[in-house]
Coordinates of C-alpha atoms and ligand atoms in Angstrom, one line a residue:
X6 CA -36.3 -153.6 28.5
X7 CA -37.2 -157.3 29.4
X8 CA -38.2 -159.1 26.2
X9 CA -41.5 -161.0 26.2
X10 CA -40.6 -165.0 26.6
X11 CA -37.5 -164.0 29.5
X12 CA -38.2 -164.4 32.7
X13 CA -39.3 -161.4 34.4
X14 CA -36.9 -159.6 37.1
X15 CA -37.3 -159.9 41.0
X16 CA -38.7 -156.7 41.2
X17 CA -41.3 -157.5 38.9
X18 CA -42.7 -160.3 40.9
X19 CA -42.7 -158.3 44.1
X20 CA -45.9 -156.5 44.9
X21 CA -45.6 -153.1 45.0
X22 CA -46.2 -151.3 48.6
X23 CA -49.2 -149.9 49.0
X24 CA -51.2 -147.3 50.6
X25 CA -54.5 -146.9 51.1
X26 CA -56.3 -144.0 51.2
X27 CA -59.9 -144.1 53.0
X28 CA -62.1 -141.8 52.4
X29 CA -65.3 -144.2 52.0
X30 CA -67.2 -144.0 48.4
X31 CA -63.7 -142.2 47.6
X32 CA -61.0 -144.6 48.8
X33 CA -57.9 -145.4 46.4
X34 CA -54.8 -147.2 46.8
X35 CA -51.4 -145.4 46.4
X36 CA -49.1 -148.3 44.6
X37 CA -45.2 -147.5 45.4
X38 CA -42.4 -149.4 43.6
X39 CA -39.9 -150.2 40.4
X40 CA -40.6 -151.1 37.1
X41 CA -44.6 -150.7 37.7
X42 CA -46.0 -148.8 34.8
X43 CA -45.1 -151.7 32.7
X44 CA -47.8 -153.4 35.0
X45 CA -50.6 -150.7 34.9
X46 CA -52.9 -153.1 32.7
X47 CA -53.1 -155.9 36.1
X48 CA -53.6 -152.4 38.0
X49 CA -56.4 -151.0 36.5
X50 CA -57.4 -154.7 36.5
X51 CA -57.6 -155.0 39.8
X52 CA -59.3 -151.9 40.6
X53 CA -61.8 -152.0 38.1
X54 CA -61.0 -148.9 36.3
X55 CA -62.0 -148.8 32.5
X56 CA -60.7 -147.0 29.3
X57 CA -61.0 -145.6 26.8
X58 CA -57.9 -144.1 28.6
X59 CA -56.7 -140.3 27.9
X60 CA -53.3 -140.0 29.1
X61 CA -52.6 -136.7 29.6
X62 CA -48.5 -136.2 30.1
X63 CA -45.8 -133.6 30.2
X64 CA -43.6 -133.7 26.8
X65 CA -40.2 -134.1 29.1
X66 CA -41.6 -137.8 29.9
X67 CA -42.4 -138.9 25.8
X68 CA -40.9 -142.3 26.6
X69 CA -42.8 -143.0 29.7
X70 CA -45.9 -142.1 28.0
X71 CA -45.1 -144.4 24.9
X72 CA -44.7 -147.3 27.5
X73 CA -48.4 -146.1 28.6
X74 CA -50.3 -146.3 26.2
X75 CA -48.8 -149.3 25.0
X76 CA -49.6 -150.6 28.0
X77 CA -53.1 -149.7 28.0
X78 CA -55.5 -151.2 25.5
X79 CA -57.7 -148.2 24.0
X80 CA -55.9 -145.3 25.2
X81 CA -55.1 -142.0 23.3
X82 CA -52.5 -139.3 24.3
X83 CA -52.1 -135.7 24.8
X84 CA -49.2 -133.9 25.7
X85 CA -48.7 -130.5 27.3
X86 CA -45.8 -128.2 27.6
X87 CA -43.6 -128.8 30.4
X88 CA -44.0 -125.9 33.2
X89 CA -46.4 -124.3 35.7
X90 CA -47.7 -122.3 32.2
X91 CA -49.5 -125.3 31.8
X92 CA -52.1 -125.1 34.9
X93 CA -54.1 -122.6 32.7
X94 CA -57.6 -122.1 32.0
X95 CA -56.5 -122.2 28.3
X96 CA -54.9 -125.4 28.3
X97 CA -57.6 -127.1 30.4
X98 CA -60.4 -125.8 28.2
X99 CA -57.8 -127.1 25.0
X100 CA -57.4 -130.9 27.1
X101 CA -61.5 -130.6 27.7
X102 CA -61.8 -130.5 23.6
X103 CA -59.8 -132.9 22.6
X104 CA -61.8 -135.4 25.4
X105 CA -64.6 -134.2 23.7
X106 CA -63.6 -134.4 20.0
X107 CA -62.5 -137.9 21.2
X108 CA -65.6 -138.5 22.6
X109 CA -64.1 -140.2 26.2
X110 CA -67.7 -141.7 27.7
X111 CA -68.1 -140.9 31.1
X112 CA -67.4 -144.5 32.3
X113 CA -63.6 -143.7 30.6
X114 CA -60.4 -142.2 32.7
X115 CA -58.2 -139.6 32.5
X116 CA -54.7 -140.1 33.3
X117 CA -52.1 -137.9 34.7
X118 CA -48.4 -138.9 33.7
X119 CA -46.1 -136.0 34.6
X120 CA -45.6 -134.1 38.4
X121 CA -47.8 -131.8 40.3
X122 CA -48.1 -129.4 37.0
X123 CA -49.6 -132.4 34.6
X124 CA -51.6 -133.8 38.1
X125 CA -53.1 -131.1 39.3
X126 CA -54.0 -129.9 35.0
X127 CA -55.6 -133.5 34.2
X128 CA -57.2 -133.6 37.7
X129 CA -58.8 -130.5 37.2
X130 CA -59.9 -131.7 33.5
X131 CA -61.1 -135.4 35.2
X132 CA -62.8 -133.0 37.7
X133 CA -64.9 -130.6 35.2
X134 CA -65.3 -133.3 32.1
X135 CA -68.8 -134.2 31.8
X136 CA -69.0 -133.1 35.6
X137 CA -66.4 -135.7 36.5
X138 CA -64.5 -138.8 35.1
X139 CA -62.3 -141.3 36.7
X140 CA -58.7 -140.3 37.2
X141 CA -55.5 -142.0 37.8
X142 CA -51.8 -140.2 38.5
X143 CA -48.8 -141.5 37.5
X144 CA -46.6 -138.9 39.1
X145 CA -43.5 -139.1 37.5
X146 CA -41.5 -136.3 40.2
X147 CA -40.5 -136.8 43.3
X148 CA -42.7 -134.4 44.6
X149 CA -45.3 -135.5 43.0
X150 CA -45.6 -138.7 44.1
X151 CA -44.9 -137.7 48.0
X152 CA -47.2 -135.0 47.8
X153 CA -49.4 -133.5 44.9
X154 CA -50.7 -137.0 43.2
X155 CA -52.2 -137.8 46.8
X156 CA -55.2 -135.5 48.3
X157 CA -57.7 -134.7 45.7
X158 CA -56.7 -131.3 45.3
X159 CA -56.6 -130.6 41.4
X160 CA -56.6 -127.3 39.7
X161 CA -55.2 -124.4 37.6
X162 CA -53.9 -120.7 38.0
X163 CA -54.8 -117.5 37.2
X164 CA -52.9 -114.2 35.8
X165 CA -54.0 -113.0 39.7
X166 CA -52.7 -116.1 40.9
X167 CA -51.7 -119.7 41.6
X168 CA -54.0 -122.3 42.2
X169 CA -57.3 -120.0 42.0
X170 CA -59.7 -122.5 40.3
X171 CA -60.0 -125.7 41.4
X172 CA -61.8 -129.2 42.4
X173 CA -61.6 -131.7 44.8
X174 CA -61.6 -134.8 42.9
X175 CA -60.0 -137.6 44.3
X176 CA -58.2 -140.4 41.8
X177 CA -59.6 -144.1 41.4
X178 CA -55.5 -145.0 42.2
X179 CA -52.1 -143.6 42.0
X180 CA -49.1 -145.9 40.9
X181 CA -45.6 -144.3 42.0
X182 CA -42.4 -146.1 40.0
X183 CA -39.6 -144.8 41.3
X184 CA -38.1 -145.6 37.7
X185 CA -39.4 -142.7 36.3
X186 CA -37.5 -140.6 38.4
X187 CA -34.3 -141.9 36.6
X188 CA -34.7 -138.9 34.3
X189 CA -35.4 -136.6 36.4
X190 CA -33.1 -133.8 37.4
X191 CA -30.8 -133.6 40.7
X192 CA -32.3 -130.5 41.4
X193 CA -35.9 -131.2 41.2
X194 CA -35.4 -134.4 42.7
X195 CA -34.0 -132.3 45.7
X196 CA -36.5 -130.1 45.8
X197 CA -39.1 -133.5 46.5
X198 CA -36.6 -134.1 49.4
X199 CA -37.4 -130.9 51.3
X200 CA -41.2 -132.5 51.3
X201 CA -40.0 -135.7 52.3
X202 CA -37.6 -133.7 54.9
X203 CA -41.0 -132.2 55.8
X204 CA -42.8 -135.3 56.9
X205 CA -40.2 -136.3 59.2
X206 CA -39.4 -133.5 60.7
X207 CA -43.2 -133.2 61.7
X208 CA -44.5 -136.6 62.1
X209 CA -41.8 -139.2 62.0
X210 CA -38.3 -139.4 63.7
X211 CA -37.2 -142.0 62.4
X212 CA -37.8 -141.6 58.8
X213 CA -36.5 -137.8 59.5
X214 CA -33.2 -139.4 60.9
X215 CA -33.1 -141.5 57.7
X216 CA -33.4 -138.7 55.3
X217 CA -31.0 -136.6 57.4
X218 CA -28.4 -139.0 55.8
X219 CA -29.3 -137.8 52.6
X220 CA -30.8 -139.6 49.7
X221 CA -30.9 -140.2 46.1
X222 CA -33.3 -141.7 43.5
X223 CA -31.2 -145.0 43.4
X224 CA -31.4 -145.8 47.1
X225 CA -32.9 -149.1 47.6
X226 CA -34.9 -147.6 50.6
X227 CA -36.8 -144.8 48.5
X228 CA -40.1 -147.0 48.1
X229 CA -39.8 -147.4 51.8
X230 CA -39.6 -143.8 52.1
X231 CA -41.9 -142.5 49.9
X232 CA -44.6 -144.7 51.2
X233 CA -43.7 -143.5 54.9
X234 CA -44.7 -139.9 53.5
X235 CA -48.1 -141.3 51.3
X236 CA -48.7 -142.6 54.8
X237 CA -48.3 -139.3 56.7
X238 CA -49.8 -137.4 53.9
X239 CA -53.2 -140.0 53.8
X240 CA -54.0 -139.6 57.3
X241 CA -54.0 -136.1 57.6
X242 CA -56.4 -136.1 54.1
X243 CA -58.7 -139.0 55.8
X244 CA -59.3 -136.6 59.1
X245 CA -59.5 -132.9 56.7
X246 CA -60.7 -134.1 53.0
X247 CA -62.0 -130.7 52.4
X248 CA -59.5 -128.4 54.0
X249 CA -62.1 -127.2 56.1
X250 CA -60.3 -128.5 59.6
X251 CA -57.6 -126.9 59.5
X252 CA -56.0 -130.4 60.3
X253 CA -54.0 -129.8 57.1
X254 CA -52.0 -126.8 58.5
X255 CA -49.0 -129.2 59.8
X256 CA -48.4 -130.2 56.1
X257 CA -47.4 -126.5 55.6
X258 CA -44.6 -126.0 58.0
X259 CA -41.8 -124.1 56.4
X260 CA -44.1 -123.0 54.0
X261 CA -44.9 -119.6 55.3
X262 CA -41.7 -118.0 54.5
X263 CA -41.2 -120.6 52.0
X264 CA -44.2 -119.2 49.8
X265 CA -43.1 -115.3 51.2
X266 CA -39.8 -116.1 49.5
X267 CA -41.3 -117.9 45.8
X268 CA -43.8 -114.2 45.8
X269 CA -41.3 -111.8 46.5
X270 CA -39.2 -113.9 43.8
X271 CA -41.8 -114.2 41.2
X272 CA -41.0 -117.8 41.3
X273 CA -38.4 -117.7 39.1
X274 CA -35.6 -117.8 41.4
X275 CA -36.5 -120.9 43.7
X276 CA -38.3 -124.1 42.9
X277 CA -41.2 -124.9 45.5
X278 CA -39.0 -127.1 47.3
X279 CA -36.2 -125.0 47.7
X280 CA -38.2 -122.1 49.1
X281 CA -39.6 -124.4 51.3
X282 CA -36.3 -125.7 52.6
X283 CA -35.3 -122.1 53.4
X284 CA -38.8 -121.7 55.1
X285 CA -38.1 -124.9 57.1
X286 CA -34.6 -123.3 58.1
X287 CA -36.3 -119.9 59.3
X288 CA -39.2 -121.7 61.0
X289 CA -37.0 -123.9 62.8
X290 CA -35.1 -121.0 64.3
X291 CA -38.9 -119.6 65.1
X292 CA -39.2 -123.4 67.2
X293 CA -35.9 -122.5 68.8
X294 CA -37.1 -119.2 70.6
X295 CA -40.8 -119.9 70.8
X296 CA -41.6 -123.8 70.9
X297 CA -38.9 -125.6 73.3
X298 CA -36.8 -127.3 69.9
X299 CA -33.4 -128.1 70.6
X300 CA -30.3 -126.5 69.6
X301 CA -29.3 -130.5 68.5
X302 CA -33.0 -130.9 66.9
X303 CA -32.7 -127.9 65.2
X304 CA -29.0 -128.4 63.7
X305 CA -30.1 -132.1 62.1
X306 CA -32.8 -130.1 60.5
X307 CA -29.7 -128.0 58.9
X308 CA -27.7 -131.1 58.2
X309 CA -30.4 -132.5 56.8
X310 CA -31.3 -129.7 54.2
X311 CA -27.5 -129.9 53.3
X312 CA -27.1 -133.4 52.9
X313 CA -30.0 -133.1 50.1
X314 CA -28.6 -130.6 48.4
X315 CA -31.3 -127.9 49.4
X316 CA -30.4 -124.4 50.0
X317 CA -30.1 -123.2 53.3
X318 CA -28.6 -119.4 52.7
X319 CA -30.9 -117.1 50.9
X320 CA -29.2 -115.5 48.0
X321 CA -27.6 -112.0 48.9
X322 CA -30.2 -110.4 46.0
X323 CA -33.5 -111.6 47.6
X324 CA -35.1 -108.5 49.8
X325 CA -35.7 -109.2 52.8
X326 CA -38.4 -106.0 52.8
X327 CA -40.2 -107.7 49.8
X328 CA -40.4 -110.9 51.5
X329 CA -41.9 -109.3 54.7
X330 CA -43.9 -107.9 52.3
X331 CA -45.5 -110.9 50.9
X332 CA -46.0 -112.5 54.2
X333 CA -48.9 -110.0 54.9
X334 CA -50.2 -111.2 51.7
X335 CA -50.0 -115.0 52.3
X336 CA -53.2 -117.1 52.4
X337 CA -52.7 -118.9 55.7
X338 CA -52.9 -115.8 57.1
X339 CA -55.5 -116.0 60.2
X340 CA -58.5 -114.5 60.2
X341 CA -57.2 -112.5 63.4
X342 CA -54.2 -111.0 61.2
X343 CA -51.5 -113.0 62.5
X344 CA -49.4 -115.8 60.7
X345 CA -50.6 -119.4 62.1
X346 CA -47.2 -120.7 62.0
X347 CA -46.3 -124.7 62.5
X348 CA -43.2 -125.2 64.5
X349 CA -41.4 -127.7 66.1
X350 CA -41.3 -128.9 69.2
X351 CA -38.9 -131.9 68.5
X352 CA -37.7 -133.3 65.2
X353 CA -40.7 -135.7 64.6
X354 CA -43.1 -133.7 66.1
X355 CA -45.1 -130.2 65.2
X356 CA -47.7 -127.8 66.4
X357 CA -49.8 -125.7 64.3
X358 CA -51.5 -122.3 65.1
X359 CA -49.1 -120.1 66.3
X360 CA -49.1 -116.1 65.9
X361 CA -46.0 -114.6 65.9
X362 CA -44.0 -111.1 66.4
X363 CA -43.9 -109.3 63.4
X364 CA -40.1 -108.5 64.7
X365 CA -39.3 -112.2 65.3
X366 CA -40.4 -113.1 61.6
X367 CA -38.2 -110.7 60.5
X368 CA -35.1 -112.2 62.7
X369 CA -36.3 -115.6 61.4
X370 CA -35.4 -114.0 57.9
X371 CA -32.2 -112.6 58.6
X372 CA -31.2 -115.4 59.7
X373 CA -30.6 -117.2 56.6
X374 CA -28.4 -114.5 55.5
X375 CA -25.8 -116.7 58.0
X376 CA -24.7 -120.3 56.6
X377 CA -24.9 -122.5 59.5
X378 CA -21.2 -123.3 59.8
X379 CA -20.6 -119.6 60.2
X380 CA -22.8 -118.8 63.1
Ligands
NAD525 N1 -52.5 -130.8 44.3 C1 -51.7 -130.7 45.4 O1 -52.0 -131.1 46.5 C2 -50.4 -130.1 45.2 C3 -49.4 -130.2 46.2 C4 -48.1 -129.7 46.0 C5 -47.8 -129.1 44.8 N2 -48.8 -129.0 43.8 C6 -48.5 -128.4 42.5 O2 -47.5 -129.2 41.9 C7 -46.7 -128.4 41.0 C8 -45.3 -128.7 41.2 O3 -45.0 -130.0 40.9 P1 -43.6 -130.6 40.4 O4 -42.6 -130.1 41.3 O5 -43.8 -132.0 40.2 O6 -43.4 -129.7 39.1 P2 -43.6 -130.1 37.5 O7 -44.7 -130.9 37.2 O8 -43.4 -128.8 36.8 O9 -42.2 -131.0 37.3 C9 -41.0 -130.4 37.5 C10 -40.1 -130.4 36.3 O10 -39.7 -131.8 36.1 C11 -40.0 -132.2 34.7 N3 -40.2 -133.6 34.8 C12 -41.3 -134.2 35.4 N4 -41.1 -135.5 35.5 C13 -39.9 -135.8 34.9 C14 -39.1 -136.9 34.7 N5 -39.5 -138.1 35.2 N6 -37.9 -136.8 34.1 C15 -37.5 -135.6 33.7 N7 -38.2 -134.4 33.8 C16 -39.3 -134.5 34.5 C17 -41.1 -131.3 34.3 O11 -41.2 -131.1 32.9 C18 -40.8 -130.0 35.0 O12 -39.8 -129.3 34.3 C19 -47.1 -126.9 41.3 O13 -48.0 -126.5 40.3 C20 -47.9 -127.0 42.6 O14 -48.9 -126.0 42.7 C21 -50.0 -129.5 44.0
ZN526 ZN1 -45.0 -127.8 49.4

């Protein structure tokens, strides 16, 4: 804690990097760095973005949210269970009576302080509150910050379900500090790296070959990092704001088996992440056979799994019937029937819209029965 009267630490006087996200009338800045939310009141500042403030957070990050809303003149809290529970309908319509017992104006802002659970919640409830309010995110995972706080895509689940209702409501800004991930735990921090391990393997070589290397929330590189996947992430949103493109679909690559495996789970057996770094494992054997990867490309995309910590054998008790099974049922399916699979064609570098063999798919799946120094 740096007591008012010392001088403040180098990192403080740094700016923090930043990208911008441009999407006209809806552009924000995506503000990367340590030690920022101590800054959030020069932020909001800057960006013109008025209280009252309703910080909406998850109860595992109390302290952070403390530091908020001292940091904010005229802001109120509320916080939520931790856990995808959360993303109801009930616990929205409970955040949306509390803005209005508080009686937030519609010039005030909601903010999210938590990971994709508390973003997408308080992005739906900035979304739907007197038919919008503004909205920052303060995404406090890993994940969060590389993927969910950036996009606009905000919502809750059903009982039938995940992510049924929903908004596109983009925030005013988002301000990433690495700190907060000082709490967070190794294995949810990993499961942020499979995204991160995404990006590179489809758009960026040399941050793939970085990552590769393995990574952890102290590196001195992680801002640098995380803003190489904003940047990734913010480009594809600026050419597909809608989803309506299909310009999107790279961002999913390992996520067809990936999401096969969290259903045939009941996602209690994986986080997100870790599906998806089995996904990434099967689709990569998919780029072997069908898209000209490399035996050497596809390894580092192995090693690189491994050296984060990210599973790369499914457990011997997942079916590999019920995963089949919910492939049929996942909602990238094509209108044509087939899977539009992303693959590789070199690490750095992906192709979307692919249909694929029914038997392959399943040899893709078998194949993570085999750790990779065994084959
Ligand atoms: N909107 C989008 O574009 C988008 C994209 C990807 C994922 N998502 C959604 O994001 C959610 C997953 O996000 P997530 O992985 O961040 O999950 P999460 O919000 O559940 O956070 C993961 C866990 O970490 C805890 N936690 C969070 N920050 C912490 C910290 N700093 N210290 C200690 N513990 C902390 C949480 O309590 C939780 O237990 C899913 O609901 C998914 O649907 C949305
Ligand atoms: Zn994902």
């Amino acid at each position: 804690m740096i007591e008012s009267g010392m001088p403040p630490s180098v990192e403080s006087n740094l700016p923090p990097r930043k990208v911008r996200v441009d999407l006209g009338a809806r552009s924000y800045d995506v503000l990367i760095g340590r030690e920022l939310l101590s800054r959030l009141p020069e932020f909001v500042a800057l960006h013109v973005i008025h209280g009252p403030y309703a910080v909406i957070y998850d109860v595992r990050v109390d302290g952070l949210a403390g530091k908020v809303e001292e940091a904010l003149k005229n802001a109120f809290r509320s916080s939520v269970q931790a856990g995808e529970k959360s993303k109801s309908l009930e616990q929205a319509a409970f955040l949306l009576q509390q803005m209005a017992e508080r009686r937030i104006p519609r010039s005030g802002t909601i903010v999210a302080l938590g990971g994709g659970v508390i973003g997408d919640l308080a992005g739906f409830v900035a979304a739907t509150y007197l038919r919008g309010v503004n909205f920052i995110q303060l995404p406090t995972t890993l994940l969060a910050m590389v993927d969910s706080s950036v996009g606009g895509k905000t919502g809750v689940n059903l009982p039938e379900g995940k992510n049924l209702v929903g908004a596109f409501h983009q925030p005013k800004l988002v301000v990433a500090d690495l700190d907060a991930l000082a709490t967070l735990p190794a294995k949810e921090f990993a499961a942020g790296m499979a995204e991160v391990i995404k990006y590179g393997a489809i758009r960026d070589r040399a941050l793939f070959e970085r990552v590769a290397r393995g990574v952890t929330p102290q590196d001195a590189d992680l801002a640098e990092i995380v803003e190489k996947c904003v940047a990734i992430k913010a480009r594809i949103v600026e050419g597909d704001e809608f989803e309506t493109k299909g310009e999107r679909a790279l961002l999913n690559f390992g996520h067809t088996i990936g999401h096969a495996i969290e259903k045939a789970t009941g996602y209690t057996r994986y986080l997100h992440g870790e599906a998806v770094a089995l996904g990434m494992r099967a689709a990569t054997w998919l780029s072997r056979r069908e898209a000209g990867l490399s035996q050497e490309d596809a390894r580092d995309l192995e090693v690189a799994l491994l050296a984060n910590q990210l599973p790369v054998v499914l457990d011997p008790a997942v079916d590999s019937q019920a995963i089949l099974g919910a492939l049929g049922n996942d909602k990238k399916v094509a209108a044509d029937g087939g899977n539009r699979w992303v693959l590789l064609t070199q690490s750095g570098e992906a192709e979307s819209g692919r249909t694929i063999s029914p038997n392959l798919v399943a040899q893709a799946v078998e194949y993570l029965r085999v750790h990779p120094d065994d084959l």
